[in-house]
Amino acid sequence: MHRFRWLALTGLLACASPDNPRTLNYYFYYDPRSLDPALSTDVPTGEVIALLFDNVTQFDAEGHLQPGLASRWENDAKGLVYTFHIRSGVRFHDGRPLTAHSIRDSYLRALDPGIKGGRAWPLYPIAGARAHAAGDTTVPVGIAAPDDSTLVLTLDKPLNIFAKMLAMPVTAIVPTPAPGDFDQHPVGSGPWRLVRWSHDDALLLAKNEQYWGHVPESDTLRIRIIPEAITQAAEYESGRLTIAEVPFGETRLWEKRRPAELQRRNALRVVYLAINTTRGPLRDVRVRQALNHAIDVPTILANLAGGRGTFAAGSVPPGIVGYDSTRARYSYDPLLAKKLLAEAGYPDGFAIKLWRSQRPEYGRIVQAMQQDLAAVGVRAEIVQRDASSARAAARKGETDLFFTDWYGDYPDAENFNYPLFYSGNKGPGGNLAFLADSGLDSLILRARSTVDTIEKARLDRVIDQRVFDLAPWVFCWFPIDLWAERPEVTGWRVPAIFNGQRWQYARRVP
């Protein structure tokens, strides 16, 4: 048996050559931190988990919520009880059956206080889940599996985006009990199974021939670790990568040389300059609006970001219900900026600190912002730190301005309103502007709890307008993803959400 497995693995590795027509080649900038869903905190980990595991619900490449392990579901009139109907005949890669009981046990494992380093917050809306994660096992958790094909989840309060949260990586279903080295040797039920993980080099995945859904059309998927963008581009051009993201600085060149190979998509992401609304002059909304008028966002986007973005007039990206394409952004108007500063009592401007991380592409952007602010009398000192240190300072409220971006976890306006502007999420929760507005808080909570989809859409637009008026950010742009796909490849699409591309339909054509 061991000899048979060794021969099978040897044959698979041979077939996984980058030149093999049945092999696809992808890449990450850095090695995943773990392959255990309960420990997922970064994008590469989330992407691999979507390949190896299944969720009760899942996103497709367009960002639409689809049935996953649950073929269908419904909730009661109050929005508190969700009933999921689980597919029969699904098995983990090791042959164990996957049932509603497996899902219940997997969720409880993700909530186990002994699991260190994970983020189980997508499960916290379930009644008793937060207390269980804190170590209080006396509180019953609202997770029930009355039979193999039925999962019932009871929430502590209505949350209309809950089904989307079950598509998050941390809620992917694992067999229990899981071995201690599960994060290195994961077993899921997804369309791909892990063959080998050579840290800081590559991951090799093989298609799951017994998958309950669409079996991948290619035999193997090789994910290489390639930190440098210039190397990624070179490997793509040589045919050793199936796809590659186009570097911002080379956008015009690729558009000229390879226009037929390019794919664009509005990213579920926003680039912004967070304004700490609790610090000095920045407490005045007129000052914050002045900063918006002072910075020449159109020129920065065109010259320093390859023009790859849609100007932001709020925080909700295009393609999401709640986005308002008719709202005019803050115009670049230094004279108006000076007028607003004078009205606020700062005719001669003031001094502040503008923080940024060490991401290379941020350097010139922040310098351009500094020059624009100086033109209206705002003297901004640039403070550069590594990404974790800069983020930690912003979360502690130690920064005046912080240039950053926000990646959506799921495609809903709530994911751009609640974490980023609800007063209860100041700092570590995502509200780096430390904004506190009681009227806005009330609107956000109403939008989360209503079961009326039309009313939710209306509230999402009202919230985004209120945020825009309060100006807790300098609103910059919503990025546009630009990727190249090899001409001999079909069936791959830039995903709207990071875990929405499962590579099932991608293949090389003769």
Short mmCIF file of N, CA and C in Angstrom, two decimals, residues 396-468:
data_model
loop_
_atom_site.label_atom_id
_atom_site.label_comp_id
_atom_site.label_asym_id
_atom_site.label_seq_id
_atom_site.Cartn_x
_atom_site.Cartn_y
_atom_site.Cartn_z
N LYS A 396 -4.91 52.16 17.70
CA LYS A 396 -4.82 52.76 19.04
C LYS A 396 -5.22 54.23 19.04
N GLY A 397 -5.48 54.79 17.87
CA GLY A 397 -5.86 56.19 17.79
C GLY A 397 -4.69 57.14 17.86
N GLU A 398 -3.48 56.66 17.54
CA GLU A 398 -2.27 57.47 17.65
C GLU A 398 -1.93 58.22 16.38
N THR A 399 -2.67 58.02 15.31
CA THR A 399 -2.38 58.67 14.04
C THR A 399 -3.37 59.80 13.77
N ASP A 400 -2.87 60.86 13.14
CA ASP A 400 -3.78 61.91 12.67
C ASP A 400 -4.43 61.46 11.36
N LEU A 401 -3.59 61.13 10.39
CA LEU A 401 -4.04 60.63 9.10
C LEU A 401 -3.35 59.30 8.84
N PHE A 402 -4.06 58.36 8.24
CA PHE A 402 -3.47 57.06 7.95
C PHE A 402 -3.94 56.61 6.58
N PHE A 403 -2.99 56.46 5.65
CA PHE A 403 -3.33 56.04 4.29
C PHE A 403 -3.36 54.52 4.24
N THR A 404 -4.50 53.98 3.82
CA THR A 404 -4.67 52.53 3.86
C THR A 404 -5.76 52.12 2.88
N ASP A 405 -6.17 50.87 2.94
CA ASP A 405 -7.29 50.38 2.15
C ASP A 405 -8.05 49.34 2.95
N TRP A 406 -9.22 49.01 2.47
CA TRP A 406 -10.09 48.03 3.13
C TRP A 406 -10.56 47.03 2.09
N TYR A 407 -10.29 45.75 2.36
CA TYR A 407 -10.76 44.65 1.51
C TYR A 407 -12.08 44.13 2.08
N GLY A 408 -13.09 44.04 1.24
CA GLY A 408 -14.36 43.50 1.70
C GLY A 408 -14.26 42.02 2.01
N ASP A 409 -14.86 41.61 3.11
CA ASP A 409 -14.91 40.19 3.47
C ASP A 409 -16.05 39.48 2.75
N TYR A 410 -17.12 40.22 2.46
CA TYR A 410 -18.25 39.66 1.74
C TYR A 410 -18.93 40.82 1.00
N PRO A 411 -19.57 40.54 -0.13
CA PRO A 411 -20.12 41.60 -0.98
C PRO A 411 -21.44 42.15 -0.45
N ASP A 412 -21.33 43.10 0.46
CA ASP A 412 -22.52 43.73 1.00
C ASP A 412 -22.11 45.08 1.57
N ALA A 413 -22.98 46.08 1.42
CA ALA A 413 -22.68 47.41 1.94
C ALA A 413 -22.42 47.37 3.44
N GLU A 414 -23.04 46.45 4.13
CA GLU A 414 -22.86 46.33 5.58
C GLU A 414 -21.40 46.16 5.94
N ASN A 415 -20.64 45.46 5.07
CA ASN A 415 -19.24 45.19 5.37
C ASN A 415 -18.37 46.44 5.20
N PHE A 416 -18.94 47.50 4.62
CA PHE A 416 -18.22 48.76 4.49
C PHE A 416 -18.79 49.84 5.41
N ASN A 417 -19.94 49.56 6.01
CA ASN A 417 -20.55 50.53 6.92
C ASN A 417 -20.32 50.17 8.38
N TYR A 418 -20.69 48.96 8.74
CA TYR A 418 -20.63 48.57 10.15
C TYR A 418 -19.21 48.53 10.71
N PRO A 419 -18.25 47.83 10.10
CA PRO A 419 -16.90 47.82 10.69
C PRO A 419 -16.21 49.18 10.65
N LEU A 420 -16.44 49.94 9.59
CA LEU A 420 -15.64 51.14 9.34
C LEU A 420 -16.18 52.40 10.00
N PHE A 421 -17.49 52.42 10.36
CA PHE A 421 -18.06 53.67 10.86
C PHE A 421 -18.95 53.53 12.09
N TYR A 422 -19.31 52.33 12.49
CA TYR A 422 -20.11 52.16 13.71
C TYR A 422 -19.23 52.49 14.92
N SER A 423 -19.76 53.28 15.84
CA SER A 423 -18.93 53.77 16.95
C SER A 423 -18.42 52.65 17.84
N GLY A 424 -19.14 51.54 17.90
CA GLY A 424 -18.69 50.41 18.71
C GLY A 424 -17.50 49.68 18.12
N ASN A 425 -17.11 50.04 16.90
CA ASN A 425 -15.98 49.39 16.24
C ASN A 425 -14.76 50.30 16.12
N LYS A 426 -14.67 51.30 16.98
CA LYS A 426 -13.53 52.22 16.94
C LYS A 426 -12.23 51.44 17.09
N GLY A 427 -11.24 51.79 16.29
CA GLY A 427 -9.91 51.21 16.43
C GLY A 427 -9.82 49.79 15.90
N PRO A 428 -9.62 48.81 16.78
CA PRO A 428 -9.41 47.43 16.34
C PRO A 428 -10.56 46.87 15.52
N GLY A 429 -11.79 47.39 15.70
CA GLY A 429 -12.94 46.89 14.96
C GLY A 429 -12.99 47.34 13.52
N GLY A 430 -12.13 48.30 13.14
CA GLY A 430 -12.09 48.77 11.76
C GLY A 430 -12.35 50.25 11.60
N ASN A 431 -12.95 50.89 12.60
CA ASN A 431 -13.28 52.31 12.53
C ASN A 431 -12.03 53.12 12.89
N LEU A 432 -11.13 53.26 11.93
CA LEU A 432 -9.86 53.95 12.16
C LEU A 432 -10.03 55.46 12.21
N ALA A 433 -11.19 55.96 11.82
CA ALA A 433 -11.49 57.39 11.93
C ALA A 433 -12.02 57.73 13.33
N PHE A 434 -12.31 56.71 14.14
CA PHE A 434 -12.87 56.89 15.48
C PHE A 434 -14.13 57.76 15.43
N LEU A 435 -14.89 57.55 14.36
CA LEU A 435 -16.12 58.29 14.17
C LEU A 435 -17.18 57.82 15.14
N ALA A 436 -17.88 58.78 15.74
CA ALA A 436 -18.98 58.46 16.65
C ALA A 436 -20.13 59.42 16.34
N ASP A 437 -21.16 58.91 15.70
CA ASP A 437 -22.33 59.70 15.33
C ASP A 437 -23.56 58.88 15.64
N SER A 438 -24.35 59.33 16.60
CA SER A 438 -25.47 58.52 17.09
C SER A 438 -26.50 58.27 15.98
N GLY A 439 -26.74 59.28 15.15
CA GLY A 439 -27.68 59.08 14.06
C GLY A 439 -27.20 58.03 13.07
N LEU A 440 -25.92 58.07 12.76
CA LEU A 440 -25.33 57.07 11.85
C LEU A 440 -25.39 55.68 12.47
N ASP A 441 -25.08 55.59 13.76
CA ASP A 441 -25.14 54.30 14.45
C ASP A 441 -26.53 53.68 14.33
N SER A 442 -27.54 54.51 14.55
CA SER A 442 -28.93 54.03 14.49
C SER A 442 -29.26 53.51 13.09
N LEU A 443 -28.84 54.22 12.07
CA LEU A 443 -29.10 53.79 10.70
C LEU A 443 -28.41 52.47 10.39
N ILE A 444 -27.17 52.34 10.83
CA ILE A 444 -26.39 51.13 10.56
C ILE A 444 -27.05 49.92 11.20
N LEU A 445 -27.49 50.06 12.45
CA LEU A 445 -28.11 48.93 13.14
C LEU A 445 -29.45 48.56 12.49
N ARG A 446 -30.19 49.55 12.05
CA ARG A 446 -31.46 49.28 11.36
C ARG A 446 -31.21 48.54 10.05
N ALA A 447 -30.19 48.95 9.33
CA ALA A 447 -29.90 48.31 8.04
C ALA A 447 -29.47 46.87 8.23
N ARG A 448 -28.81 46.56 9.34
CA ARG A 448 -28.37 45.19 9.59
C ARG A 448 -29.52 44.26 9.96
N SER A 449 -30.54 44.81 10.60
CA SER A 449 -31.56 43.95 11.19
C SER A 449 -32.83 43.81 10.35
N THR A 450 -33.06 44.72 9.41
CA THR A 450 -34.32 44.64 8.66
C THR A 450 -34.36 43.40 7.76
N VAL A 451 -35.52 42.81 7.66
CA VAL A 451 -35.69 41.67 6.77
C VAL A 451 -36.26 42.10 5.42
N ASP A 452 -36.50 43.39 5.27
CA ASP A 452 -37.03 43.97 4.03
C ASP A 452 -35.86 44.38 3.15
N THR A 453 -35.63 43.69 2.04
CA THR A 453 -34.46 43.96 1.19
C THR A 453 -34.53 45.34 0.55
N ILE A 454 -35.72 45.80 0.22
CA ILE A 454 -35.87 47.14 -0.38
C ILE A 454 -35.51 48.21 0.64
N GLU A 455 -35.97 48.02 1.88
CA GLU A 455 -35.65 48.98 2.94
C GLU A 455 -34.15 48.96 3.25
N LYS A 456 -33.56 47.78 3.23
CA LYS A 456 -32.12 47.70 3.48
C LYS A 456 -31.35 48.47 2.42
N ALA A 457 -31.73 48.33 1.15
CA ALA A 457 -31.05 49.04 0.07
C ALA A 457 -31.17 50.55 0.26
N ARG A 458 -32.35 51.00 0.66
CA ARG A 458 -32.55 52.44 0.90
C ARG A 458 -31.67 52.93 2.04
N LEU A 459 -31.66 52.18 3.13
CA LEU A 459 -30.85 52.56 4.28
C LEU A 459 -29.36 52.56 3.94
N ASP A 460 -28.91 51.59 3.14
CA ASP A 460 -27.50 51.54 2.76
C ASP A 460 -27.08 52.81 2.02
N ARG A 461 -27.95 53.32 1.15
CA ARG A 461 -27.63 54.56 0.42
C ARG A 461 -27.64 55.77 1.35
N VAL A 462 -28.59 55.79 2.28
CA VAL A 462 -28.67 56.90 3.24
C VAL A 462 -27.41 56.91 4.12
N ILE A 463 -26.99 55.72 4.56
CA ILE A 463 -25.79 55.62 5.39
C ILE A 463 -24.57 56.12 4.64
N ASP A 464 -24.43 55.70 3.39
CA ASP A 464 -23.25 56.11 2.62
C ASP A 464 -23.23 57.62 2.41
N GLN A 465 -24.40 58.23 2.21
CA GLN A 465 -24.47 59.69 2.07
C GLN A 465 -24.08 60.37 3.37
N ARG A 466 -24.55 59.84 4.49
CA ARG A 466 -24.22 60.43 5.79
C ARG A 466 -22.72 60.35 6.06
N VAL A 467 -22.13 59.21 5.73
CA VAL A 467 -20.69 59.06 5.89
C VAL A 467 -19.96 60.08 5.03
N PHE A 468 -20.38 60.24 3.80
CA PHE A 468 -19.74 61.18 2.89
C PHE A 468 -19.81 62.60 3.44
#
